Amino acid sequence: MAEQTTVRTVCPRDCYDGCGMLVEAAGGAVTRVAGDPAHPVNRGTLCGKCMHGYNGAWIDAAARMTHPLRRVGRKGSGEFERVSWDEALTEIAGRLHAILAAHPPSSILHTHYTGTCSLIAGSFPMRFFHRLGATEVDPDTVCNKAGHVALGLMFGDSCLGFDPRTAAAARCIVIWGMNPSASAPHAHQHWLRESGAAVVVVDPIRHDTARLADHHLQLRPGSDAALAFALLHVLAREGHIDREFIARHTLGFETVERSIAEATPEWGAARTGVPADLIVAAARCYGRGPALLWLGQGLQRQRFGASVMRAVSLLPVATGNIGRPGSGFLYLNGGDLRGLRGDYLAAPHLARQTPPAVSHMDLAPTLERPDRARALFTWNNNIAASSPEQSRLHRALAREDLLHVAIDLFQTDTVDFADYVLPAASFLEFDDIVMPPFRSMVSAQCRVVPAMGEALPNQEIFRRLARAMDYAEPELFESDAAMLDTLVRDTGIAEDFAGLAALGSVDWPAQPYVQFEGLAFPTPSGRVELAGERFVAAGLTRAPEPVVEALPDDGALRLLSPASKWLMNSSFGNEPLIAKRFGVPSAWLHPDDARARNVVDDDLVELVNDTGRIEARAELSTDVVPGVVMMVKSSWPKLAQGRVNVNVLFDGARTDAGASSAVHSITVRLRRLDRPQADAPAQ
Ligand SMILES: Nc1nc2c(c(=O)[nH]1)N[C@H]1C(S)=C(S)[C@@H](COP(=O)(O)OP(=O)(O)OC[C@H]3O[C@@H](n4cnc5c(=O)[nH]c(N)nc54)[C@H](O)[C@@H]3O)O[C@H]1N2
Ligand SMILES: Nc1nc2c(c(=O)[nH]1)N[C@H]1C(S)=C(S)[C@@H](COP(=O)(O)OP(=O)(O)OC[C@H]3O[C@@H](n4cnc5c(=O)[nH]c(N)nc54)[C@H](O)[C@@H]3O)O[C@H]1N2
Ligand code: SF4
Ligand SMILES: [Mo]
């Protein structure tokens, strides 16, 4: 019998948790993936989606793509023939050179994002695209760019948040526009419950984290800035404004004082739908301090997303909840404090010219145009499921004259449109490093088994493609071993990757740190900047304002499509049980809105707007605020009825700054379909 091994590794999905895993293998194949009981975040369990996926499609040769493929059918048909790596890479390089002979390199586009967030597989391919001079489709524009712009302008850094290990010092934790019960399940399960702090959740949906909160402020979506000002009003009235902090460490607070004075709880209640006494109670809770503010990424995916982030992050500034244990805010924790040198892996110096990036909000119209787009690489990204204007995007991807190379583990909707398909190895099949975006850890991703079939890690695919292109820069060929050792040495944790692997996951910096300790802010003035020309230049108002994006008043509903606990963006959408669950998706709405449309539980309904149409099964629930319908994001279109997912309804509306996704601002009409389909799978 083949010898059984157990390898300790880590989950590299785009997830706050960064779970530790123990993986058993025998005879070169994975036999069991489970949570690592010794890992402080997940303590022996994995989320449901990964338990299914990693013990299912991810280790199933029938579900994985195991050989390079070349298209034989029409674009989008998903019909391919097997080719060798040599054939595929030589032909791709030949076609790229032909394009470059007649068109600028900027006509070659690439999209990439959350497929794997391990450092090398997530960033090394950038070296190739920099060398090529290709146009990057800015990944953050489909997710969180507006928040980065707003926080960057105010604090100088949007990727330095509080250290979750300091939560014991907090008396209040505010979770605003995020849903840890789905998007950070172990932080929800352990960190939040054990903190001892009172919990305030601000969200139009009563999700499982809201359910366990001390106060749930179930506001109307789009009214966050008004709620923030009303909270500030109460904080001011009750003496919680920290005048000394404001005088010494901020600029521009005077521009908001009048708006704060006007924003009484009753004023706030009228604009947000949150009862005035709840606004007062939540403000008192925050005002007692020290208090943490966890800002969701979902929060800023709305029309006034950057303005909302600006208004909400006035809370820690006005109350001086910054610079001491148990205080601060968190959007994302980047790798800087963990010793990651941002440019090392991506090597932007290889670019002779860097064309302006394109927003995902402009992806479909850009790909439609032969003068703008001659070739497209998609890697770590399933645009046909995750990006806006789904029908238009699919039509653009069907352009016969667009050279499309797709790199993935699975034959996604995006892959179906490709001319060449290059099979990627999974995280169980190569070494890498993971730095999750919540708790400050550095984790070794350790190879458990050889890559399946002929699959290769992203980085090896791009080394080979660079060779096929006759490129010579040594950075394009740096080995994994060399990069891993450099990355580990840069952290200071160990001498080399073997040293980190022996430790597994390490809290790093070793001791808990305080966000912005010393109160030196990396802004031009060294202070928190609240107002001024820099905001205007970014497309925002000079000073923070209590803007409200009102709900539609013409019978339409606002559609929210946040994260599902059964999917990671579109990943795991091909897991049979999960695909079945989303075959006919659910649309949750308030019973009052249902009654007004003559809809009862389980009715088949359609959601329609100018961009598209989708059918769904109605689920009535007071967990959803009136005026809103909720569907979760990003199942696999081709596995669902109508071959669409919720992004068929998204017109690509952008935020007020950052050209970023305002996907939570979609409006739709919902109506009952007369002939319910009795044979549709149950949810
Ligand atoms: N309606 C709606 N849409 C949304 C959102 C929303 O809130 N609502 N959220 C948006 C957000 S926040 C984001 S970040 C985007 C995410 O969108 P994407 O980044 O496109 O995420 P996925 O759809 O999971 O696609 C990742 C792909 O990478 C593949 N992959 C996994 N590992 C590897 C690897 O090692 N190498 C390669 N080459 N591929 C790999 C996976 O199989 C998968 O097909 O979606 C956005 N879409
Ligand atoms: N299980 C799972 N985990 C994930 C992902 C996944 O797809 N599935 N995706 C990963 C990625 S890429 C990201 S970016 C993060 C995202 O994780 P989160 O930041 O949690 O983002 P979302 O789930 O999009 O939305 C969070 C909440 O925002 C609320 N919301 C919508 N509109 C408004 C509004 O106007 N005001 C307020 N206050 N709230 C609003 C929604 O109701 C939802 O509960 O999660 C990551 N983790
Ligand atoms: S996706 Fe998140 S919760 Fe699930 S196993 Fe990976 S790190 Fe853990
Ligand atoms: Mo995201």
Short mmCIF file of C-alpha atoms and ligand atoms in Angstrom, two decimals, residues 13-14 58 113-116 142-143 301 379-383 386 407-410 412 424-425 458 561-562 568-571 633-634 646-647 663-664, ligand 1:
data_model
loop_
_atom_site.label_atom_id
_atom_site.label_comp_id
_atom_site.label_asym_id
_atom_site.label_seq_id
_atom_site.Cartn_x
_atom_site.Cartn_y
_atom_site.Cartn_z
CA ARG A 13 -8.38 31.90 -1.13
CA ASP A 14 -9.25 35.62 -0.95
CA TRP A 58 -10.03 20.36 -6.56
CA TYR A 113 -7.60 38.70 -9.35
CA THR A 114 -8.59 36.37 -6.59
CA GLY A 115 -8.08 32.86 -8.04
CA THR A 116 -5.19 32.29 -5.72
CA VAL A 142 -14.34 44.99 -9.44
CA CYS A 143 -14.08 44.88 -5.66
CA ARG A 301 -19.68 48.84 -3.57
CA TRP A 379 -5.68 34.27 -15.12
CA ASN A 380 -6.85 33.91 -11.50
CA ASN A 381 -10.08 35.45 -12.71
CA ASN A 382 -13.47 34.29 -13.98
CA ILE A 383 -14.73 37.43 -15.64
CA SER A 386 -17.78 37.91 -11.77
CA ILE A 407 -5.42 29.99 -17.32
CA ASP A 408 -7.48 28.20 -14.70
CA LEU A 409 -7.92 24.90 -12.89
CA PHE A 410 -11.44 24.36 -14.15
CA THR A 412 -15.24 27.97 -16.27
CA ALA A 424 -3.05 25.72 -13.63
CA ALA A 425 -1.78 23.64 -10.73
CA ASN A 458 0.96 30.20 -12.79
CA SER A 561 -25.56 40.62 -4.21
CA PRO A 562 -23.08 39.98 -1.38
CA MET A 568 -15.79 32.11 -2.93
CA ASN A 569 -16.67 34.56 -5.65
CA SER A 570 -17.41 32.04 -8.42
CA SER A 571 -15.01 29.45 -7.08
CA LYS A 633 -22.92 36.74 -6.04
CA SER A 634 -21.19 34.70 -8.68
CA VAL A 646 -26.78 37.91 -10.94
CA ASN A 647 -24.18 39.93 -12.85
CA VAL A 663 -22.74 46.52 -7.75
CA HIS A 664 -24.85 47.02 -4.62
N1 LIG B 1 -22.75 40.67 -8.25
C1 LIG B 1 -21.56 40.76 -7.66
N2 LIG B 1 -20.46 40.45 -8.36
C2 LIG B 1 -19.25 40.53 -7.78
C3 LIG B 1 -19.12 40.91 -6.43
C4 LIG B 1 -20.30 41.26 -5.71
O1 LIG B 1 -20.26 41.64 -4.52
N3 LIG B 1 -21.50 41.14 -6.35
N4 LIG B 1 -17.90 40.93 -5.83
C5 LIG B 1 -16.76 41.18 -6.66
C6 LIG B 1 -15.51 40.90 -5.95
S1 LIG B 1 -15.39 41.50 -4.37
C7 LIG B 1 -14.49 40.25 -6.51
S2 LIG B 1 -12.98 40.22 -5.68
C8 LIG B 1 -14.63 39.60 -7.82
C9 LIG B 1 -13.86 38.27 -7.84
O2 LIG B 1 -13.86 37.70 -9.04
P1 LIG B 1 -12.69 36.64 -9.46
O3 LIG B 1 -11.39 37.12 -8.98
O4 LIG B 1 -12.89 36.39 -10.90
O5 LIG B 1 -13.03 35.35 -8.58
P2 LIG B 1 -13.57 33.96 -9.07
O6 LIG B 1 -14.83 34.19 -9.78
O7 LIG B 1 -13.59 33.05 -7.91
O8 LIG B 1 -12.50 33.47 -10.14
C10 LIG B 1 -11.21 33.06 -9.82
C11 LIG B 1 -10.79 31.97 -10.79
O9 LIG B 1 -9.44 31.62 -10.55
C12 LIG B 1 -9.31 30.22 -10.60
N5 LIG B 1 -8.10 29.82 -9.86
C13 LIG B 1 -7.97 29.34 -8.62
N6 LIG B 1 -6.68 29.09 -8.33
C14 LIG B 1 -5.97 29.41 -9.43
C15 LIG B 1 -4.59 29.36 -9.76
O10 LIG B 1 -3.74 28.96 -8.95
N7 LIG B 1 -4.24 29.79 -10.98
C16 LIG B 1 -5.15 30.23 -11.89
N8 LIG B 1 -4.72 30.67 -13.07
N9 LIG B 1 -6.47 30.27 -11.62
C17 LIG B 1 -6.87 29.87 -10.40
C18 LIG B 1 -10.59 29.70 -10.05
O11 LIG B 1 -10.82 28.36 -10.49
C19 LIG B 1 -11.61 30.70 -10.60
O12 LIG B 1 -12.14 30.29 -11.82
O13 LIG B 1 -16.02 39.36 -8.09
C20 LIG B 1 -16.79 40.53 -8.04
N10 LIG B 1 -18.13 40.21 -8.49
#
